[in-house]
Short mmCIF file of C-alpha atoms and ligand atoms in Angstrom, two decimals:
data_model
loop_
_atom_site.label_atom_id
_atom_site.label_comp_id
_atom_site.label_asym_id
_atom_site.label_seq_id
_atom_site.Cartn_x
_atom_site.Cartn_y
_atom_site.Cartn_z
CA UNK S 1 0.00 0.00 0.00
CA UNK S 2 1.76 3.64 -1.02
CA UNK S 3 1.72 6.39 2.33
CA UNK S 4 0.38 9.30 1.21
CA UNK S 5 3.38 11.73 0.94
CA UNK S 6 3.43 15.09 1.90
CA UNK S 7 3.91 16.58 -1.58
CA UNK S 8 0.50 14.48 -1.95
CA UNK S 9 -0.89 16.70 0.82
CA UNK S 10 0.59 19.97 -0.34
CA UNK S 11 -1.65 19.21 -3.59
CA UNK S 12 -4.53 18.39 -2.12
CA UNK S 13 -4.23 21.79 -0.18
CA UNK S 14 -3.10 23.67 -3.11
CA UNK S 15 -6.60 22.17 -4.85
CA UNK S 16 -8.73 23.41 -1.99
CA UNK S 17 -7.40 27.05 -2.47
CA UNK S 18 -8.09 26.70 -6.32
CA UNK S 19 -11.48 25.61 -5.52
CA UNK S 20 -12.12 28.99 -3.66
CA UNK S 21 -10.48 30.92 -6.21
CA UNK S 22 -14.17 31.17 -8.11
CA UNK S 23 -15.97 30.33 -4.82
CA UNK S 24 -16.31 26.21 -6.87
CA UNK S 25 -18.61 23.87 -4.79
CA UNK S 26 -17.18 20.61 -5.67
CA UNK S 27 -14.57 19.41 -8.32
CA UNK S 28 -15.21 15.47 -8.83
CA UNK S 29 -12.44 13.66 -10.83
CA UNK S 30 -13.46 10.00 -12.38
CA UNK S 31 -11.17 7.62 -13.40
CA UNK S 32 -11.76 4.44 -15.23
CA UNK S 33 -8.52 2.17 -16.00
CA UNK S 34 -10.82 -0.38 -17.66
CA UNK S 35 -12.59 2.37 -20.26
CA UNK S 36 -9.84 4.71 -20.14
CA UNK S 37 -11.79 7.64 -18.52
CA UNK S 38 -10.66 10.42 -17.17
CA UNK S 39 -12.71 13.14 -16.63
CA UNK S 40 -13.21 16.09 -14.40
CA UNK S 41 -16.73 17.61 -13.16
CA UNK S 42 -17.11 21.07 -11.98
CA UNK S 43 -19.85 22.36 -10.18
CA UNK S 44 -19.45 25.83 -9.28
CA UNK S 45 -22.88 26.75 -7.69
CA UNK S 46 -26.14 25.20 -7.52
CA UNK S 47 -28.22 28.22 -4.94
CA UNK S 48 -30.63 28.73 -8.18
CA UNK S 49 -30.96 24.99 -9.19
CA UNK S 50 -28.57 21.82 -10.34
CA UNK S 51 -25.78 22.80 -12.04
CA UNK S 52 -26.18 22.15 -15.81
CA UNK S 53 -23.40 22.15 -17.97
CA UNK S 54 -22.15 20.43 -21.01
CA UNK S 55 -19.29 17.92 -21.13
CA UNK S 56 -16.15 19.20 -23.51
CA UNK S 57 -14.33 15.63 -25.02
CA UNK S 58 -10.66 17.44 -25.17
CA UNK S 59 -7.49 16.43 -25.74
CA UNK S 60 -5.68 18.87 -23.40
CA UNK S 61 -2.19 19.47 -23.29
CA UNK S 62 -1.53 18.70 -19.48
CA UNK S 63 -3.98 17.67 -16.43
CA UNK S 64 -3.79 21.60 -15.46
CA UNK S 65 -5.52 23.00 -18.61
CA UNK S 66 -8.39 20.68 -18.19
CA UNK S 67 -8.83 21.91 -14.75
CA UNK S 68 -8.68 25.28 -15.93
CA UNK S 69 -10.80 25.36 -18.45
CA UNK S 70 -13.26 23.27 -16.19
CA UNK S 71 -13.29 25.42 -13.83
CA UNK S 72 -13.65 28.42 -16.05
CA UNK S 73 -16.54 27.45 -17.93
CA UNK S 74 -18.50 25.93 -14.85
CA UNK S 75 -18.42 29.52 -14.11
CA UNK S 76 -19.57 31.32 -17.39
CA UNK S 77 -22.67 28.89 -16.98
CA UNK S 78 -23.39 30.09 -13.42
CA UNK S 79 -23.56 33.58 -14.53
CA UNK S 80 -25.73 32.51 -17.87
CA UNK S 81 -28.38 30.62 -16.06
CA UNK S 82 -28.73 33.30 -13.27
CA UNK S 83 -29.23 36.24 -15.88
CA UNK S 84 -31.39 33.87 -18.47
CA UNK S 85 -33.54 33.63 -15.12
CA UNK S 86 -33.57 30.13 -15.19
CA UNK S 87 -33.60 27.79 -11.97
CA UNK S 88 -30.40 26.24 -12.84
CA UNK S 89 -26.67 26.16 -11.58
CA UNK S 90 -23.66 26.41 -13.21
CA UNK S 91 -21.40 23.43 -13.63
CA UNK S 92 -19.56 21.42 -16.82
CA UNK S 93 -17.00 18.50 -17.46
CA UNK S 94 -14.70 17.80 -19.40
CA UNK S 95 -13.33 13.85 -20.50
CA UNK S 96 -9.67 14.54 -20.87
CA UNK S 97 -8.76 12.26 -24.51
CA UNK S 98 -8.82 12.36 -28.57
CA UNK S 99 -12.06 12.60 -29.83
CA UNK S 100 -11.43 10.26 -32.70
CA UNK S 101 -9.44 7.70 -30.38
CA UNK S 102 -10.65 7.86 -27.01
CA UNK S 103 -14.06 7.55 -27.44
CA UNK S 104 -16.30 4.54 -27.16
CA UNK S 105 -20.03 3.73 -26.08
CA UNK S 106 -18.14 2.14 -22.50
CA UNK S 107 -16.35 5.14 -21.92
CA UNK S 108 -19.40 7.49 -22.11
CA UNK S 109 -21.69 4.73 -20.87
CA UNK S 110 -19.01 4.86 -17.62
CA UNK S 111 -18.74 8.67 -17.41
CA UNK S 112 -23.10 8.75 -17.37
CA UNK S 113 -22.27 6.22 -14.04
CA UNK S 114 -20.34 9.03 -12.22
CA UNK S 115 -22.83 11.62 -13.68
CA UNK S 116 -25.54 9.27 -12.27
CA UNK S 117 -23.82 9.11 -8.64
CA UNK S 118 -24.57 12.57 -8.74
CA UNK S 119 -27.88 12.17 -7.95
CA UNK S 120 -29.04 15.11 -10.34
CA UNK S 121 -26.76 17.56 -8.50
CA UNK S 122 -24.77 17.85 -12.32
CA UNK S 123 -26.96 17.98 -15.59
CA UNK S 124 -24.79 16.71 -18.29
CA UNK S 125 -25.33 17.97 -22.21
CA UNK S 126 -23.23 17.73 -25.11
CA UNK S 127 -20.53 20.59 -26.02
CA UNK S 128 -17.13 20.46 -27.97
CA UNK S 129 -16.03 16.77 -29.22
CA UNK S 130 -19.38 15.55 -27.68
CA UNK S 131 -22.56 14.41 -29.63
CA UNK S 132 -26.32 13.68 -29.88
CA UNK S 133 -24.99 10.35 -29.93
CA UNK S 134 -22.80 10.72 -26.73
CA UNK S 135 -26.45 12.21 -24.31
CA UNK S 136 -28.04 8.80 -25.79
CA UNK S 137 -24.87 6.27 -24.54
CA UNK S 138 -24.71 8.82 -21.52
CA UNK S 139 -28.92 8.55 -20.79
CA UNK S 140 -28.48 4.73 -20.87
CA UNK S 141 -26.63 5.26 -17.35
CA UNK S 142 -28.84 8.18 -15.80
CA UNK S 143 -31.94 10.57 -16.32
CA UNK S 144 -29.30 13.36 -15.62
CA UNK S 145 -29.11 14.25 -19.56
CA UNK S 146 -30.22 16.72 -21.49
CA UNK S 147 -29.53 17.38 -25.04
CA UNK S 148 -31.20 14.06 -26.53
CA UNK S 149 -32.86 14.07 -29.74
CA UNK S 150 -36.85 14.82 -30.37
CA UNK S 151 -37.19 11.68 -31.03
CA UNK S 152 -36.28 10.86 -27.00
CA UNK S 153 -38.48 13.16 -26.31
CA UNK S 154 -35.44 15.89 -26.29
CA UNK S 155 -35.58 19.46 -27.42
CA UNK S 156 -33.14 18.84 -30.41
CA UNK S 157 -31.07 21.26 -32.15
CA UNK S 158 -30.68 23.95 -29.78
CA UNK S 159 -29.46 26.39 -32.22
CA UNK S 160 -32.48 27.96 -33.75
CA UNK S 161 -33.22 29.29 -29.87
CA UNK S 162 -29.91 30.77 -29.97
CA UNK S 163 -30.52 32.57 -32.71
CA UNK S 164 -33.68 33.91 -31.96
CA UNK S 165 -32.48 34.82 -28.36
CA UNK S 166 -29.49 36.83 -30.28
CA UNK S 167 -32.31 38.21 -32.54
CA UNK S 168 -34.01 39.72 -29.71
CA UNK S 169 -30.13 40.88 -28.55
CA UNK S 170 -29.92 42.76 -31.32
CA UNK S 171 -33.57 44.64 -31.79
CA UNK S 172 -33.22 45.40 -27.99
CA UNK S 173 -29.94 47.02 -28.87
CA UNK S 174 -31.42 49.08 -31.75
CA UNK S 175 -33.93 50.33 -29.45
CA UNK S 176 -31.62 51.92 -27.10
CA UNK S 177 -29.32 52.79 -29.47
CA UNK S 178 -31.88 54.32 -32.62
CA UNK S 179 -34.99 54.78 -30.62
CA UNK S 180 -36.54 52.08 -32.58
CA UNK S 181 -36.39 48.65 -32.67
CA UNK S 182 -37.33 47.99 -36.11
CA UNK S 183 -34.29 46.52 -38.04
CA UNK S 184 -35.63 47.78 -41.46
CA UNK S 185 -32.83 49.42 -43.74
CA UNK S 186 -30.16 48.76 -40.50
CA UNK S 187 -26.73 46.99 -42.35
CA UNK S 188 -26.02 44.29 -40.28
CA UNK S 189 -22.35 42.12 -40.96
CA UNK S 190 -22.41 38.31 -39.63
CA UNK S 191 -19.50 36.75 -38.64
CA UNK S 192 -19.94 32.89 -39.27
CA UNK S 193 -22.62 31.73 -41.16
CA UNK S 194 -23.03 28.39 -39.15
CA UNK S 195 -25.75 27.06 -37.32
CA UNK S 196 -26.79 30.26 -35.36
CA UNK S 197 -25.52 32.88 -37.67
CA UNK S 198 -27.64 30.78 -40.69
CA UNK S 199 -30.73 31.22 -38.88
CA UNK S 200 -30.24 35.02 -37.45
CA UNK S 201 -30.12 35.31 -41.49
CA UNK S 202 -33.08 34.57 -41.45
CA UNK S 203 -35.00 36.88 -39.22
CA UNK S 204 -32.84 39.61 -40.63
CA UNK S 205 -33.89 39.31 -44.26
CA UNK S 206 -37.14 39.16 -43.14
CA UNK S 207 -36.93 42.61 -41.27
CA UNK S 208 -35.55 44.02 -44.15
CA UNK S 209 -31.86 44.28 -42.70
CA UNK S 210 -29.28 45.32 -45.54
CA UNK S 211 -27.15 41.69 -44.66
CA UNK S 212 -22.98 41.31 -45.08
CA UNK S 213 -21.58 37.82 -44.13
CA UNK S 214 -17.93 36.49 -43.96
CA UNK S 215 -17.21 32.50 -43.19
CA UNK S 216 -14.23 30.51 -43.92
CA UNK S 217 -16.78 28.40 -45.92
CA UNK S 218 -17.04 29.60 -49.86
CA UNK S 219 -20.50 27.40 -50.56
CA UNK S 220 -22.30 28.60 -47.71
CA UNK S 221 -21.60 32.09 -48.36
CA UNK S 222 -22.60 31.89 -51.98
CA UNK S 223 -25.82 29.86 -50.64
CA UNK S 224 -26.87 32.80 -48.41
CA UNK S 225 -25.55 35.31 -51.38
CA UNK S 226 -28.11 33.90 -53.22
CA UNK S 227 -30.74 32.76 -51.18
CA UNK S 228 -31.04 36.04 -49.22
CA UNK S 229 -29.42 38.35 -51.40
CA UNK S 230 -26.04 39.11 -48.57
CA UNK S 231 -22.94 40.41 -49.43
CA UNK S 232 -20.07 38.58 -49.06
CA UNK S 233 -17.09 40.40 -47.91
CA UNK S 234 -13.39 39.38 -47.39
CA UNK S 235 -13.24 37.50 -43.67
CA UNK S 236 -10.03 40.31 -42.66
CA UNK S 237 -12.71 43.18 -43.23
CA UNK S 238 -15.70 41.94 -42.01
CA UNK S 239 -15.04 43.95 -38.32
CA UNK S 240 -14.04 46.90 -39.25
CA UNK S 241 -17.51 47.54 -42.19
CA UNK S 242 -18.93 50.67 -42.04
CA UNK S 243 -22.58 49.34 -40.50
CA UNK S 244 -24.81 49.82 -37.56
CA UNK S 245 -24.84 46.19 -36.27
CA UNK S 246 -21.74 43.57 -36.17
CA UNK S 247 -23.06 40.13 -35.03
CA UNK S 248 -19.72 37.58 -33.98
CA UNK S 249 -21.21 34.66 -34.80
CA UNK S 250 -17.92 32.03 -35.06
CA UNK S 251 -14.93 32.75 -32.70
CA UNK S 252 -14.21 33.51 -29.04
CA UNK S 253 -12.20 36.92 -28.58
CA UNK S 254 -12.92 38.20 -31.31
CA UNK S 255 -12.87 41.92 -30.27
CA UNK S 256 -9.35 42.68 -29.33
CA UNK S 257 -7.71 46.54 -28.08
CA UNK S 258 -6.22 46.63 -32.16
CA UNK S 259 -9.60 45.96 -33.97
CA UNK S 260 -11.81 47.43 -31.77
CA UNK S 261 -10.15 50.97 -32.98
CA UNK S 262 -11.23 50.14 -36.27
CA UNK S 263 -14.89 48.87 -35.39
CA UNK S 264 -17.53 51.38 -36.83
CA UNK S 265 -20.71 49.18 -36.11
CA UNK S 266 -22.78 51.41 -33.12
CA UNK S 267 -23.82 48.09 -31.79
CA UNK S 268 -21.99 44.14 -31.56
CA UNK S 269 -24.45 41.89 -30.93
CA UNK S 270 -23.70 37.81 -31.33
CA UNK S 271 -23.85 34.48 -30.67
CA UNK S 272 -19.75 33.48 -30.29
CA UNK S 273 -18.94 32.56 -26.34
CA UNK S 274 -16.61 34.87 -24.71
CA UNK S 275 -15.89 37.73 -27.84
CA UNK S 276 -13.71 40.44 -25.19
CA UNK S 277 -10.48 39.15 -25.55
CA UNK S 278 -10.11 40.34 -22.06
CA UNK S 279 -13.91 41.86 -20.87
CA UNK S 280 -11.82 44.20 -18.17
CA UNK S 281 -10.02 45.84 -21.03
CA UNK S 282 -12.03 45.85 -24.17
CA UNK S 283 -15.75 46.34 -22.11
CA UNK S 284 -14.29 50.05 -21.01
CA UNK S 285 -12.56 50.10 -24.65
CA UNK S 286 -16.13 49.58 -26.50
CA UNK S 287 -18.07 52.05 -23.79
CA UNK S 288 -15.42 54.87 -24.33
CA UNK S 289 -15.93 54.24 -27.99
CA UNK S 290 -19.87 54.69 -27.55
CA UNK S 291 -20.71 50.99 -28.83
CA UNK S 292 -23.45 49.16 -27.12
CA UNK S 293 -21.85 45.75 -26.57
CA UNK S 294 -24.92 43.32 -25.80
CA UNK S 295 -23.00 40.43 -23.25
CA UNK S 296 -22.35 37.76 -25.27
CA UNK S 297 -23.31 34.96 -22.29
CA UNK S 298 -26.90 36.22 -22.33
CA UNK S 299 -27.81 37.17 -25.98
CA UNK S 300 -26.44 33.40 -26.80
CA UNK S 301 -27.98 31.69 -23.70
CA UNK S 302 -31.08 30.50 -26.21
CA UNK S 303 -28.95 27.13 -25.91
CA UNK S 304 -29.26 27.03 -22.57
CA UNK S 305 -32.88 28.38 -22.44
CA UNK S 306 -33.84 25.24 -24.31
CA UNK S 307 -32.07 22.13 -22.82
CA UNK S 308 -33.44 23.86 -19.08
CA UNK S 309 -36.81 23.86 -21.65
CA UNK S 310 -35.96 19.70 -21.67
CA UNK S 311 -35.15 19.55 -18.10
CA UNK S 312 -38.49 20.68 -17.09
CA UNK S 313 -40.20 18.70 -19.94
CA UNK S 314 -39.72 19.63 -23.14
CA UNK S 315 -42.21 22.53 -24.75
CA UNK S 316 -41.05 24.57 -27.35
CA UNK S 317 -43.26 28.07 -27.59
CA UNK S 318 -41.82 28.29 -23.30
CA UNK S 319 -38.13 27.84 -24.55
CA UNK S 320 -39.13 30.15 -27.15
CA UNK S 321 -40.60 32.56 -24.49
CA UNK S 322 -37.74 32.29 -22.43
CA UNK S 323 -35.93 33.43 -25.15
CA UNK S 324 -38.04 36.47 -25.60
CA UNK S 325 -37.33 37.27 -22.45
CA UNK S 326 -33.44 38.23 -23.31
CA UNK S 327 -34.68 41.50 -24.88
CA UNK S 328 -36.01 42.76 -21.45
CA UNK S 329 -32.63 41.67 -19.69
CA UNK S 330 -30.62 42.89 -22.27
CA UNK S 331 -32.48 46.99 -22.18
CA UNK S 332 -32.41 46.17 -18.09
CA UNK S 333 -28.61 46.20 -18.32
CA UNK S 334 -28.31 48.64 -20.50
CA UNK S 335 -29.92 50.42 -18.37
CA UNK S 336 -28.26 49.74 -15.46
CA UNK S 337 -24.53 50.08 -17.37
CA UNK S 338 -25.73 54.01 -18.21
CA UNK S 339 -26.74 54.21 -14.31
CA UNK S 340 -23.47 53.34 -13.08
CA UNK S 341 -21.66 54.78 -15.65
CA UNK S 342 -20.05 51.20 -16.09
CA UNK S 343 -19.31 49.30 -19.44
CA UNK S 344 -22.37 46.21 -20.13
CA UNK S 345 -20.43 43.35 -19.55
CA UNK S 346 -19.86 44.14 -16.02
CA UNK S 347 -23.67 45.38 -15.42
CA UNK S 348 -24.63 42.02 -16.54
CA UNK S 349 -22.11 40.11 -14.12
CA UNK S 350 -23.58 42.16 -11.31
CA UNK S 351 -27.14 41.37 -12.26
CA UNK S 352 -25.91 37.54 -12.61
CA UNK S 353 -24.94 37.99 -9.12
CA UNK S 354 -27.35 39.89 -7.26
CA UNK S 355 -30.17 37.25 -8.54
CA UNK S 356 -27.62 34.44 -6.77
CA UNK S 357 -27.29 36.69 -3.48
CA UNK S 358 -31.79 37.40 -3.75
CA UNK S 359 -32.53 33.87 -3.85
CA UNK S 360 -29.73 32.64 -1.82
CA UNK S 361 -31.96 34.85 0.85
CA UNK S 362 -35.04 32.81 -0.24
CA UNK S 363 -33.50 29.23 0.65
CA UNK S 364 -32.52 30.84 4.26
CA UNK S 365 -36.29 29.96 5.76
CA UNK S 366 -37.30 26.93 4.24
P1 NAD Z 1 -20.89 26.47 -36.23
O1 NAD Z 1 -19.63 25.69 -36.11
O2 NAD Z 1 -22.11 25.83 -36.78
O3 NAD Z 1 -20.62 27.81 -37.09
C1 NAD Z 1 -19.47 28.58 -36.98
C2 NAD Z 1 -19.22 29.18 -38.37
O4 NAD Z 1 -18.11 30.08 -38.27
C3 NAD Z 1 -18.83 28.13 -39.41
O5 NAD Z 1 -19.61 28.30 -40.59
C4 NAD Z 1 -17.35 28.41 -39.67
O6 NAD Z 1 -16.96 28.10 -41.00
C5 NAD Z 1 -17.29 29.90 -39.40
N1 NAD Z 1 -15.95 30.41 -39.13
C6 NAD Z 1 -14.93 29.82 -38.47
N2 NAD Z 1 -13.86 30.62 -38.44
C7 NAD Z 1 -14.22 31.76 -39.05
C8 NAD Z 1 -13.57 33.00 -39.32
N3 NAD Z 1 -12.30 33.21 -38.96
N4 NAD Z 1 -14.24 33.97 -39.98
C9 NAD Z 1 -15.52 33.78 -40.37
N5 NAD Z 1 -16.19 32.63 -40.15
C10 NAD Z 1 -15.55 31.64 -39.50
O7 NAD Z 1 -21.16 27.05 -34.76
P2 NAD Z 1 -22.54 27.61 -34.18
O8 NAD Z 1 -23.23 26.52 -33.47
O9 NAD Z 1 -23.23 28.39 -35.23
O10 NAD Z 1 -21.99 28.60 -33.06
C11 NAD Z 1 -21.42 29.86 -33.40
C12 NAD Z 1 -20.84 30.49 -32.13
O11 NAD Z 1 -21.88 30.67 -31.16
C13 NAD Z 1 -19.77 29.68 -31.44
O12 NAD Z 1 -18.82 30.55 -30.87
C14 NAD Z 1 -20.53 28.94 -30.35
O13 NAD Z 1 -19.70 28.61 -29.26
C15 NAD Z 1 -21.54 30.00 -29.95
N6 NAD Z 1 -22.77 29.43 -29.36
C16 NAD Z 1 -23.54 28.55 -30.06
C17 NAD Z 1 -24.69 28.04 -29.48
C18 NAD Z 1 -25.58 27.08 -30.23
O14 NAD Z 1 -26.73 26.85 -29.79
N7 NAD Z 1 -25.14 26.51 -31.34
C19 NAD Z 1 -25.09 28.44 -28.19
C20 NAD Z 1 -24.30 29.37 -27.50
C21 NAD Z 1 -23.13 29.85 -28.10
#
């Protein structure tokens, strides 16, 4: 039998201290010699609900970048269910191996066991390197799934909700910023025509919105070229256009201190996760600059909005209400960044957090 050694200890300590570093709850490691799992689960907070949180299949460099990034987005979703107003915590996981190697029907079949020994305290759902496929191996071990096809009764595709919840981002945005939420005549450029930014197409054209795209992907520009009459532009100019509304719809940090000098849009509004290369420096950066920056975590929390829609039992027109919803939130913090004189992202993050603190209250006479 090996003695547990004191640089053993020292670890252990030196993971207690990281856990308080965002204020986690629990950190759960699995490990499965006979599968070949290993796999970390985050759950940061769980005063508004169960943490729900998808589970990343990554081949990470070292053990300490998957705890990192664990830990990071378990976060992010505690602040996007607490400002979507849902009842739900924030938590993720992420199965450290190679997508293409690593992954088997055992392996996810044995990571749905720890899920399972949970007892709903984690809500698993797919994310990067995971699939529809995965939830169904994953739901063979526990109920604690979300993310399952339509024909499991799931809420499918959740990307059309996350479009229509950025939709509402950006006509809440041309109200405070025109007066007028009508999008009719507004030039609007879309980063990423994929699965979101095809749909937000969609409602634009119908609005009337003069449309410019950029993608990496030649056909499905020319498809929306032609199918909804947008202009393509090269992918290096597409941020710095001369138009009202600039909708990141394919990377993370995006928006950087050298291109935001050269951004001419009055409003960004999109679905990409985390587009402030750092928010501390480019929120103030885009407030001294007089752009409305809608926060990226709640315009794009349509996602979320519907697997929470499949937690509760799936019903589409309430995820879609839910959705609606983000167009209230989104003026509220607006609002509430003029108020303070502070830049968006940080308004939102306080709003995020005073919900927490409210109902935190609420649990305290039960
Ligand atoms: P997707 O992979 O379907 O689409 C991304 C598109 O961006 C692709 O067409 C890709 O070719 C394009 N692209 C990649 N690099 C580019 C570049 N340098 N310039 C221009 N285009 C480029 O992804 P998606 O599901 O549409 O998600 C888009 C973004 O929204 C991602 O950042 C994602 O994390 C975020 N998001 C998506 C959802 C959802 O429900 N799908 C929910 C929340 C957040």
């Amino acid at each position: 039998m090996t003695t547990i050694t004191e640089q053993q200890t020292q670890t252990q300590l030196n993971m207690f201290n990281r856990l308080g570093t965002f204020n986690h709850e629990q950190i759960v490691f699995c490990q499965d010699e006979a599968t070949g799992l290993k796999a970390l689960i985050a759950i940061h907070n769980t005063v508004l609900g169960p943490g729900l949180g998808g589970t990343r299949l990554w081949m990470y460099d070292n053990e300490e970048s998957a705890i990192n990034d664990v830990m990071r987005l378990s976060r992010g979703m505690t602040y996007k269910a607490s400002l979507a107003g849902l009842n739900l915590g924030g938590a993720k996981a992420v199965i450290i191996g190679d997508n293409k190697i690593h992954k088997t029907e055992a392996l996810m079949r044995k990571f749905g066991r720890f899920v399972e020994n949970l007892h709903g305290k984690y809500i698993t759902a797919e994310d990067v390197g995971t699939t529809t496929k995965d939830m169904e191996y994953i739901k063979m071990e526990t109920d604690h799934v979300v993310g399952l096809p339509e024909s499991m009764g799931g809420g499918g595709d959740p990307s059309p909700v996350t479009s229509f919840g950025v939709y509402m981002g950006i006509k809440a945005s041309a109200k405070h910023v025109f007066g007028n939420d009508s999008l009719a005549g507004k030039s609007v450029s879309v980063q990423g025509i994929g699965k979101v930014g095809g749909h937000l197409i969609e409602y634009l054209h119908k609005e009337g919105a003069k449309i410019y795209i950029s993608d990496i992907n030649d056909e499905v520009l020319s498809k929306y070229a032609k199918d909804f009459g947008c202009i393509v532009v090269p992918k290096e100019d597409i941020i710095g256009l001369d138009v009202d509304i600039f909708a990141p719809c394919a990377l993370g940090a995006v928006l950087n201190t050298e291109n935001i000098e050269k951004l001419k849009a009055s409003i960004v509004c999109g679905a990409a996760n985390n587009q402030l290369a750092d928010e501390t420096i480019h929120g103030p950066m885009l407030m001294q600059k007089g752009i409305a920056y809608a926060p990226d975590y709640l315009v794009n929390a349509g996602g979320l909005i519907n697997v929470y829609s499949e937690h509760i039992g799936y019903n589409r027109e309430i995820a879609y209400g839910s959705a609606e919803k983000i167009y209230d939130t989104l003026m509220a913090i607006y609002k509430k960044a003029a108020a303070d004189n502070t830049y968006t992202q940080k308004a939102a993050n306080e709003l995020a957090e005073k919900r927490i603190h409210d109902m935190m209250l609420v649990g305290s006479t039960y």
